[in-house]
Tab-separated table of C-alpha atoms and ligand atoms in Angstrom:
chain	number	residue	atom	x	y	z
A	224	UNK	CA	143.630	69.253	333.935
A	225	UNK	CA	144.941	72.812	333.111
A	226	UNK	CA	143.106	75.845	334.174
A	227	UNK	CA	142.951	79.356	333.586
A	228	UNK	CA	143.919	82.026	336.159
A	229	UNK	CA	143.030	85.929	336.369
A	230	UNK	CA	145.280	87.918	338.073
A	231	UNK	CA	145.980	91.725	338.295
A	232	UNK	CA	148.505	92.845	335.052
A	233	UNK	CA	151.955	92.680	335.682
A	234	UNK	CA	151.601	90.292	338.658
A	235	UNK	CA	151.429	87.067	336.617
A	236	UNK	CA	154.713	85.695	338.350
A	237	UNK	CA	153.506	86.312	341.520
A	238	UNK	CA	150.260	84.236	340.873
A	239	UNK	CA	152.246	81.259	339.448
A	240	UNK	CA	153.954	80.865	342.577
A	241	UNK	CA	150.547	81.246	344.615
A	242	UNK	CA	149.232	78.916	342.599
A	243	UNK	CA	152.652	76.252	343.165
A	244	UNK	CA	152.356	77.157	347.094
A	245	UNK	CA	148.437	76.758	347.845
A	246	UNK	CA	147.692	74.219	344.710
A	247	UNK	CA	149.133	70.815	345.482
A	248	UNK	CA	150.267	69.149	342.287
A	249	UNK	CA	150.089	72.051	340.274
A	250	UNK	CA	152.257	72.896	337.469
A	251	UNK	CA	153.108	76.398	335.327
A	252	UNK	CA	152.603	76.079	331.817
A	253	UNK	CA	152.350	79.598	330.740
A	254	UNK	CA	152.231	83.176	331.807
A	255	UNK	CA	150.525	85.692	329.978
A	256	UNK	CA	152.929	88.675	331.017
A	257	UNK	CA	151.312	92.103	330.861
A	258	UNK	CA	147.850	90.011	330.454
A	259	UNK	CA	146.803	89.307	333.982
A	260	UNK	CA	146.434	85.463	333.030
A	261	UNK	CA	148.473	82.131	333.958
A	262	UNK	CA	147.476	78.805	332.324
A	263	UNK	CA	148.650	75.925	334.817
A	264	UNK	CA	148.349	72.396	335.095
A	265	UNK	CA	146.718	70.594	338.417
A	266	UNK	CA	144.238	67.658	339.595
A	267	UNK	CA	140.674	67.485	339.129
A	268	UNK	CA	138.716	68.991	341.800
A	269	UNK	CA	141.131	72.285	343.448
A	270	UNK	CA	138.016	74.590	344.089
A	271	UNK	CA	138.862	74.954	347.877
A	272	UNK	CA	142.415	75.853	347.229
A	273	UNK	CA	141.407	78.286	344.557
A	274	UNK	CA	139.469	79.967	346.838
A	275	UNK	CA	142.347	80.040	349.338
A	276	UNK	CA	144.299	81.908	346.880
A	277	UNK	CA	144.478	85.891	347.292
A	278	UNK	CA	146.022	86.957	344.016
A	279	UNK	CA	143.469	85.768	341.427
A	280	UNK	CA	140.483	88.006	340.142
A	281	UNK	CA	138.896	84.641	338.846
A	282	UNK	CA	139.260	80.738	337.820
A	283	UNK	CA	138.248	78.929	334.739
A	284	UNK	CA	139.194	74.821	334.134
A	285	UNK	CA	140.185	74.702	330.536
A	286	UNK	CA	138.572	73.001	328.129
A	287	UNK	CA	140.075	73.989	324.888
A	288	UNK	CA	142.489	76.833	323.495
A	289	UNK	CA	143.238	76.578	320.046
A	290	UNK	CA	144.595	79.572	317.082
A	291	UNK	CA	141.271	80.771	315.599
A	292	UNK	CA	142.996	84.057	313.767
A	293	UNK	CA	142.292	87.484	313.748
A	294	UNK	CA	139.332	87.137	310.755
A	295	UNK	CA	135.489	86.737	310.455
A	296	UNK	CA	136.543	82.740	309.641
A	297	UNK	CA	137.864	82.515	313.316
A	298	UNK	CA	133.722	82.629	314.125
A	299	UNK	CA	133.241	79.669	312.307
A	300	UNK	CA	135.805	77.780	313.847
A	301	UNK	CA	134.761	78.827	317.671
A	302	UNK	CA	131.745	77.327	317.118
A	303	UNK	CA	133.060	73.997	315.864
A	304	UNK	CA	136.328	73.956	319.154
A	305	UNK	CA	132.925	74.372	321.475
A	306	UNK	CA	130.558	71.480	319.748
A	307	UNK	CA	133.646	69.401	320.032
A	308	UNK	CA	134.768	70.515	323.430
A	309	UNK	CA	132.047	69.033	325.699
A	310	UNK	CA	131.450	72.141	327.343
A	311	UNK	CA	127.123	71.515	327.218
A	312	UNK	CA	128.151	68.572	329.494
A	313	UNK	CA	129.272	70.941	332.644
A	314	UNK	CA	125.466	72.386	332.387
A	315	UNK	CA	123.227	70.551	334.853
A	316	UNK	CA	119.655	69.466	334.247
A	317	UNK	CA	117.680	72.355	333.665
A	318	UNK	CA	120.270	74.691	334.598
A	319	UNK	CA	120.275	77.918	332.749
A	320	UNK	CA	124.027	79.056	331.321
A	321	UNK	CA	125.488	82.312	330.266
A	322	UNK	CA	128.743	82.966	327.934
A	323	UNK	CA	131.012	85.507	329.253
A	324	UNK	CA	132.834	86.536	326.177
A	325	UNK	CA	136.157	88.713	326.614
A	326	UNK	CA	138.895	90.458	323.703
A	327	UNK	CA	142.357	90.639	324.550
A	328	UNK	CA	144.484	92.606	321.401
A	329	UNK	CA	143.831	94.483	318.451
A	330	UNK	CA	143.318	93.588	314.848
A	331	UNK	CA	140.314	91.517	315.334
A	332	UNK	CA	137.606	91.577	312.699
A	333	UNK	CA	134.661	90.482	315.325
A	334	UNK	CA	134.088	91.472	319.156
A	335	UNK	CA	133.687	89.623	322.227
A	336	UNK	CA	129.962	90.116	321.495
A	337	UNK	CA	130.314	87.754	318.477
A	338	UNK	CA	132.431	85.494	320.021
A	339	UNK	CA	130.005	85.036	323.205
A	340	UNK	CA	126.563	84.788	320.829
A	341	UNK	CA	128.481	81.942	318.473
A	342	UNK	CA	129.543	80.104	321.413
A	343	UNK	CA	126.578	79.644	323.024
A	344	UNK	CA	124.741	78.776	319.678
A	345	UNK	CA	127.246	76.365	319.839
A	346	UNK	CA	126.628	75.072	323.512
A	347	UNK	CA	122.724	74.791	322.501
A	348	UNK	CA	122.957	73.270	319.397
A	349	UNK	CA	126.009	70.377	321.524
A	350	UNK	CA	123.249	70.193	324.017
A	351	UNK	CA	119.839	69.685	322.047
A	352	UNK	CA	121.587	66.891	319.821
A	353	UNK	CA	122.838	65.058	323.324
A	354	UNK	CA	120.098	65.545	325.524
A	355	UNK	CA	116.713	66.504	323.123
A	356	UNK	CA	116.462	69.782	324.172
A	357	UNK	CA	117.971	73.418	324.359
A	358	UNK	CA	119.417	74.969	327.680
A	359	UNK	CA	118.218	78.422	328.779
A	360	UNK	CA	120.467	81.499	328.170
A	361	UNK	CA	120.696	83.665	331.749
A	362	UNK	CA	123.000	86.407	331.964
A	363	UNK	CA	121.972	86.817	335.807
A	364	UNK	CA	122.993	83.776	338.329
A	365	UNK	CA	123.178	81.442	335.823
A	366	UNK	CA	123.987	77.827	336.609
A	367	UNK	CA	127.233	77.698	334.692
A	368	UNK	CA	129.366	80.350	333.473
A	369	UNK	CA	131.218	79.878	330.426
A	370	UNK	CA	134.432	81.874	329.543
A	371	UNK	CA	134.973	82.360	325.804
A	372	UNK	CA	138.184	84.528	325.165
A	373	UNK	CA	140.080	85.793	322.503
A	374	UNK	CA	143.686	86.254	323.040
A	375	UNK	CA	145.529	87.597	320.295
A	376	UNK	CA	144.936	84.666	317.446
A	377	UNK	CA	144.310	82.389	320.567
A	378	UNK	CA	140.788	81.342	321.574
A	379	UNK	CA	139.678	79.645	324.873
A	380	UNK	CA	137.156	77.981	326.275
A	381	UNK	CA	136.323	77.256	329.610
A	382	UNK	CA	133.825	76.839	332.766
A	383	UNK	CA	134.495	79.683	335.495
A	384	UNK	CA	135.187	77.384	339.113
A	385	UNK	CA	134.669	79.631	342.077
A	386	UNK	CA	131.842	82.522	340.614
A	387	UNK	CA	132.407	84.640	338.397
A	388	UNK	CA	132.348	87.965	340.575
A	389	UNK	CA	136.004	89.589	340.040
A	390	UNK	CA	137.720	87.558	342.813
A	391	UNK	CA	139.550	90.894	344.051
A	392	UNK	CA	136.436	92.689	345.796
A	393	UNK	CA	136.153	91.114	348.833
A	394	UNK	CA	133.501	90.920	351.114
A	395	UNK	CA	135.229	93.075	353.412
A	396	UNK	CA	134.852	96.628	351.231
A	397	UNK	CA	132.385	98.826	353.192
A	398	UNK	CA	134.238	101.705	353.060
A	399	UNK	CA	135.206	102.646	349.777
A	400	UNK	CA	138.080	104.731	349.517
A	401	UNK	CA	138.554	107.132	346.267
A	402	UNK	CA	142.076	105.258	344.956
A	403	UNK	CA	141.631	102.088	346.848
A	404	UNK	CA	144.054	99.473	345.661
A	405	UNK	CA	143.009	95.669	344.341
A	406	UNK	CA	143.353	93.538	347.277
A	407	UNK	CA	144.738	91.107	344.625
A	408	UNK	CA	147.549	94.158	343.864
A	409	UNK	CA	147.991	94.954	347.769
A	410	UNK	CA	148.567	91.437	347.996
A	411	UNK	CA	151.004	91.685	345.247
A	412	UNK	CA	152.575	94.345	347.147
A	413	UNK	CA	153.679	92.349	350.241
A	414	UNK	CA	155.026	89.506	348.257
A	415	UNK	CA	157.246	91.773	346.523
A	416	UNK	CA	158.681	93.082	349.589
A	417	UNK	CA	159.277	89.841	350.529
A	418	UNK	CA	157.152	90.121	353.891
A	419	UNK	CA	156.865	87.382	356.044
A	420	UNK	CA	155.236	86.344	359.624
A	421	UNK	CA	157.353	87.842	363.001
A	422	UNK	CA	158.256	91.045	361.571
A	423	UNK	CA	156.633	95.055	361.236
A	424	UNK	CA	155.002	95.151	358.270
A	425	UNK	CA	153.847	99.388	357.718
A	426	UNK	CA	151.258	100.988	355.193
A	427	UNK	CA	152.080	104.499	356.151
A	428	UNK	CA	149.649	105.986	353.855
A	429	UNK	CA	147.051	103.045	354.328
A	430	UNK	CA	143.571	104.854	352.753
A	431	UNK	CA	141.155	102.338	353.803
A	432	UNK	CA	143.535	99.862	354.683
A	433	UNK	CA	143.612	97.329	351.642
A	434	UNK	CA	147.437	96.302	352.178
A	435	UNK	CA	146.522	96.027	356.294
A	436	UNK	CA	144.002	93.778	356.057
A	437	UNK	CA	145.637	91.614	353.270
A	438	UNK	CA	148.859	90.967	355.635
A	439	UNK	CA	146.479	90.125	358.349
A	440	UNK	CA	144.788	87.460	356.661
A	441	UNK	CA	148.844	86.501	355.348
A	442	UNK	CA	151.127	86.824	358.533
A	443	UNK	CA	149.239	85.698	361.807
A	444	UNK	CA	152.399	86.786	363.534
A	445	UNK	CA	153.357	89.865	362.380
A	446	UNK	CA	152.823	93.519	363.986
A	447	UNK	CA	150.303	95.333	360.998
A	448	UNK	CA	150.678	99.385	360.957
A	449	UNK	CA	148.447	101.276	359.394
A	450	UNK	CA	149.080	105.118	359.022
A	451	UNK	CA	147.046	107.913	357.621
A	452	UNK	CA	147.099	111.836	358.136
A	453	UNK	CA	143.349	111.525	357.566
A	454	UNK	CA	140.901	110.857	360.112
A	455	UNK	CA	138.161	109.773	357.619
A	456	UNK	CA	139.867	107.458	355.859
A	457	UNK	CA	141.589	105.744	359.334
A	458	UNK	CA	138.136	105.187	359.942
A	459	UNK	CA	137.398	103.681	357.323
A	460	UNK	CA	139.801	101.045	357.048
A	461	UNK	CA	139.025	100.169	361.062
A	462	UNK	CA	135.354	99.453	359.158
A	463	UNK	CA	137.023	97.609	356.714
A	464	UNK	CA	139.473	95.948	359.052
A	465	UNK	CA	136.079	95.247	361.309
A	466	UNK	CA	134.255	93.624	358.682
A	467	UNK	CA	137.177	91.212	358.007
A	468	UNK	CA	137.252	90.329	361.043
A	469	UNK	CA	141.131	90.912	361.514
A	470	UNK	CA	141.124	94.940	363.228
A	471	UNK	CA	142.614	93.756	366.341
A	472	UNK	CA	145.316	92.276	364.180
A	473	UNK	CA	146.468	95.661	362.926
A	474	UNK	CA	147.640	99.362	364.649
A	475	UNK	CA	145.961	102.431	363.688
A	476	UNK	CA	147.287	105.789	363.859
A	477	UNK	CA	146.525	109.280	362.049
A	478	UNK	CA	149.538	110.368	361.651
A	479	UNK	CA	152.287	112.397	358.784
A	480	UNK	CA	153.953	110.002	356.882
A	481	UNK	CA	156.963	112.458	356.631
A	482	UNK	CA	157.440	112.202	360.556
A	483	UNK	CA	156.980	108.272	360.529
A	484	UNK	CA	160.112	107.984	362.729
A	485	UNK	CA	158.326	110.010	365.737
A	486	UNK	CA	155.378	107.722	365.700
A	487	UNK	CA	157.696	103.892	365.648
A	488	UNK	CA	160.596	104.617	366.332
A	489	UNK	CA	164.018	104.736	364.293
A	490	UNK	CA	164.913	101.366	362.426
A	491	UNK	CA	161.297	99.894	363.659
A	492	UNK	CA	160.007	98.914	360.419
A	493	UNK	CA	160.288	95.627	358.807
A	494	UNK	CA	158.498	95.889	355.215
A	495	UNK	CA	156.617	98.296	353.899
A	496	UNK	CA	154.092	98.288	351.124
A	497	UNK	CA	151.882	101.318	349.995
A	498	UNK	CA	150.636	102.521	347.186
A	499	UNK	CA	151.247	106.486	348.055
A	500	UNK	CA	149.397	109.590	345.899
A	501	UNK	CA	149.736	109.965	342.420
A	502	UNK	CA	148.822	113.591	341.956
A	503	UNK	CA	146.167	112.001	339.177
A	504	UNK	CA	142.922	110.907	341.503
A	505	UNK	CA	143.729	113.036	344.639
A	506	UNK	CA	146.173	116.318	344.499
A	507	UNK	CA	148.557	117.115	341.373
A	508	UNK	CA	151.840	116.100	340.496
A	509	UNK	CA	153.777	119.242	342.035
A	510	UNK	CA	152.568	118.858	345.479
A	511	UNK	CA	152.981	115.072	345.565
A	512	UNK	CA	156.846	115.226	344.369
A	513	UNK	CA	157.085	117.635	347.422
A	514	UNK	CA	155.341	114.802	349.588
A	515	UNK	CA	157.836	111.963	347.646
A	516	UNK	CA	160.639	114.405	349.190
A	517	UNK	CA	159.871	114.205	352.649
A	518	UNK	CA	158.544	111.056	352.898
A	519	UNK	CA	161.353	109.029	351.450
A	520	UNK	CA	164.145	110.290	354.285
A	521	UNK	CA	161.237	109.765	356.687
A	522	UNK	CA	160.947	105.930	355.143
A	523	UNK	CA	164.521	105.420	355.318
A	524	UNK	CA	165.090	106.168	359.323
A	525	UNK	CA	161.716	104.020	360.136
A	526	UNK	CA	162.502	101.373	358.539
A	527	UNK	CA	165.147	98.572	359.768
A	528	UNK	CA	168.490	97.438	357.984
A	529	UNK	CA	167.891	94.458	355.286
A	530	UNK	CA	164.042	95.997	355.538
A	531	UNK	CA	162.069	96.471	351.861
A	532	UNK	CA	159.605	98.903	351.066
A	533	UNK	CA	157.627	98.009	347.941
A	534	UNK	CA	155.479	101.333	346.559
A	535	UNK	CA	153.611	101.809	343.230
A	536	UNK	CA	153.783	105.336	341.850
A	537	UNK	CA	153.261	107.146	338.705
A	538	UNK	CA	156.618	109.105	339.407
A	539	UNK	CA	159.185	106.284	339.350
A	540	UNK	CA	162.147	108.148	338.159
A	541	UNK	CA	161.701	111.116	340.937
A	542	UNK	CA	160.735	108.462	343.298
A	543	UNK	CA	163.633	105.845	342.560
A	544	UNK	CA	165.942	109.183	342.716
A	545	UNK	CA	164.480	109.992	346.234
A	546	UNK	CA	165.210	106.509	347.481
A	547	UNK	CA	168.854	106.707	346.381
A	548	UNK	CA	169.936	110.036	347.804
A	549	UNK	CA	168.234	109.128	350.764
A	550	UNK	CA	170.414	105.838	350.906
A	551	UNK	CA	168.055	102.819	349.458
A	552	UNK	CA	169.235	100.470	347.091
A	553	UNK	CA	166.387	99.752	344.051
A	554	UNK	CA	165.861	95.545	344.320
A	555	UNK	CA	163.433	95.526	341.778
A	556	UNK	CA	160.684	97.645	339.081
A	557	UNK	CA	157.943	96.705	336.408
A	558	UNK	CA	155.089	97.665	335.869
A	559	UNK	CA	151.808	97.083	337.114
A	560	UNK	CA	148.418	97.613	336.124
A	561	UNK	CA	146.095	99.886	338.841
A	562	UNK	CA	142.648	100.347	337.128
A	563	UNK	CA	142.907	102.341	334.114
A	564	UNK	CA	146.615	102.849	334.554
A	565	UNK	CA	150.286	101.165	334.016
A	566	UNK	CA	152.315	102.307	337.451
A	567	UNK	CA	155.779	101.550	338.425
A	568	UNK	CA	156.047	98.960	341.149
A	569	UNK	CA	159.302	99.980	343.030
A	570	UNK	CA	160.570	97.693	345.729
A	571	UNK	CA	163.506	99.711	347.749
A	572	UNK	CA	165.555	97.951	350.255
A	573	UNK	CA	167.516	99.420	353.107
A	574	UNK	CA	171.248	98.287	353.064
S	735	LIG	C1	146.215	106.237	347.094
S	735	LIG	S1	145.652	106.407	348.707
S	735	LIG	C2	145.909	104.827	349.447
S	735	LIG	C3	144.761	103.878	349.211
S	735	LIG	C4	144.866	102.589	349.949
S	735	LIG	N1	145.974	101.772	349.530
S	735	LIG	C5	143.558	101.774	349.835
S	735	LIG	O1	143.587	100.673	349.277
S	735	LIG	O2	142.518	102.264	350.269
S	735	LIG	C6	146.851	107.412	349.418
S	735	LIG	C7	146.590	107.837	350.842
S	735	LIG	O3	147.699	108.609	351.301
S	735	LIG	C8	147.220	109.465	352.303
S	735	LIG	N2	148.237	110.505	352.536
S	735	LIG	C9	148.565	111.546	351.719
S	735	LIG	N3	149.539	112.276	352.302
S	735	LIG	C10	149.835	111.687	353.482
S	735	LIG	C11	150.754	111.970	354.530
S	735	LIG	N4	151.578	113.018	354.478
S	735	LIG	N5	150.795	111.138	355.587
S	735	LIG	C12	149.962	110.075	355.668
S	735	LIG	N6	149.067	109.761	354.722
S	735	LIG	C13	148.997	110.559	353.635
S	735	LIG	C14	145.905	109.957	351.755
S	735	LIG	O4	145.075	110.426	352.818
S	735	LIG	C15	145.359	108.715	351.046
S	735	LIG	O5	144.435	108.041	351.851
């Protein structure tokens, strides 16, 4: 069976090996770079290890994906790929369904509008000629959830696996911080630093703690830091690390994350993932290249030989400069989305 994974932009890779770790039996068969989507191949039945899985935003087994085009015709077409697809057959006995319908790419000559209404025409007119009568349309709680994307020329059908609600908010977000990352992107975060159980793992500028909480739930062995200079927002992510269940997993401190060295200790520091200021949401870009500069040396004496640091910033080239005068060598950058945004996802190692 192949099925469709969400995951955030830019961390497609990152999701295909989730997916191979946590999925027994499953297969790649495609990554959508730069689209937040793999397509892989697996056995019937792999809701409980989807919902293991801490990098996808959502799941969708696959029912059909075909080349409709780019023009009114392609309508036409969906329709027909969904009569023929057996989709009506995943909606239960007076069940209500809804069609989620979603554009990827320019060019197109209809909208995801059109492509939802036509597919679930479709879906009631596969129905009524099976079973002798028409489902309900619900767009709240429905019974089933269809996905109907358009991906370029490419169309795709589907029937979401583990709810529909974007897979990255957690339960676990009662305190909201202004530029909180994805958990699905914090996530992404450690992975890229290569973290792993029996070592420090630090988010020295930890907001309300997204990238804390994620490497409790990933490393039961591992000593979690998490380091603000604000009291509010330390706070916060003990809420947040409270309501996970995992605070007494992790270290809280407010403290400077130029002066991290004071607080652990020269060469203390194992990995380190953060997603830092950006000077667009909170302060401007001036006074957060000033913070880049003494933070960076400050990173560099914390943090142990062979250790990696992966940050996401909007000022890669003054940050990646930084981290080489202050003795780093760059392992690794792309780009990532965050929200609204493409960021550069840096990952510095200590020689
Ligand atoms: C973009 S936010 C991090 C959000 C966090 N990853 C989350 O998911 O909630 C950046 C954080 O850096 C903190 N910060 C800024 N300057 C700092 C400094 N010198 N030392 C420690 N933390 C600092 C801010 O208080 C803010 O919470």
């Amino acid at each position: 069976m192949r099925y469709l994974l969400t995951c955030n932009p830019g961390l497609e890779d990152v999701t295909g090996r989730e997916a191979s770790e946590e999925i027994p039996g499953a297969r790649l068969i495609e990554e959508r770079r730069g689209r937040g989507r793999i397509i892989i191949e697996a056995p019937p039945h792999v809701e409980e290890h989807l919902y293991r899985m801490r990098s996808i935003h959502s799941a969708a087994l696959l029912l059909a994906e075909e080349t409709v085009g780019y023009t009114r015709q392609a309508l036409e077409l969906i329709e027909e790929i969904t009569r023929e697809s057996g989709v009506h057959r995943f909606i239960p006995w007076s069940s209500a369904f809804a069609v989620r319908g979603e554009r990827i790419g320019e060019g197109h000559e209809y909208t995801s509008v059109d492509v939802a209404r036509h597919v679930g025409k479709a879906v009631q007119e596969a129905y009524e000629a099976e079973y002798g009568l028409k489902p309900e349309v619900r767009l709240e709680s429905p019974g089933v959830s269809i996905l109907a994307e358009i991906d370029d020329d490419l169309f795709r059908l589907g029937v979401y696996l583990i709810g529909e609600r974007s897979w990255h908010r957690r339960g676990y977000r009662v305190y909201d911080h202004p530029a909180a990352l994805k958990p699905s992107l914090a996530y992404g975060l450690l992975r890229l630093a290569g973290a792993r159980d029996n070592a420090t793992i630090l988010d020295p500028m930890c907001g309300g703690g997204t990238v804390a909480v994620e490497a409790a739930y990933l490393y039961e062995d591992a000593r979690i830091v998490c380091v603000d200079k604000n009291p509010r927002h330390v706070k916060g992510a003990i809420m947040n690390a409270s309501a996970a269940r995992v605070e007494d997993r992790i270290e809280f401190y407010v403290w400077d994350a130029r002066r991290l060295e004071e607080l652990l200790g020269p060469g203390s520091v194992d990995y380190v993932a953060s997603n830092p200021p950006y000077g667009i949401r909170l302060g401007s870009p001036r006074s957060v290249r000033t913070l880049y500069s003494d933070f960076i040396p400050s990173l560099y004496k914390v943090m142990a030989s062979g250790g990696r640091a992966s940050l996401v910033t909007t000022e890669s080239a003054y940050l990646a400069g930084l981290a080489r005068r202050a003795g780093f060598r760059i392992a690794h950058v792309r780009k990532v989305r965050h929200g609204d945004l493409w960021v550069s996802l840096l990952v510095l190692e200590k020689p």
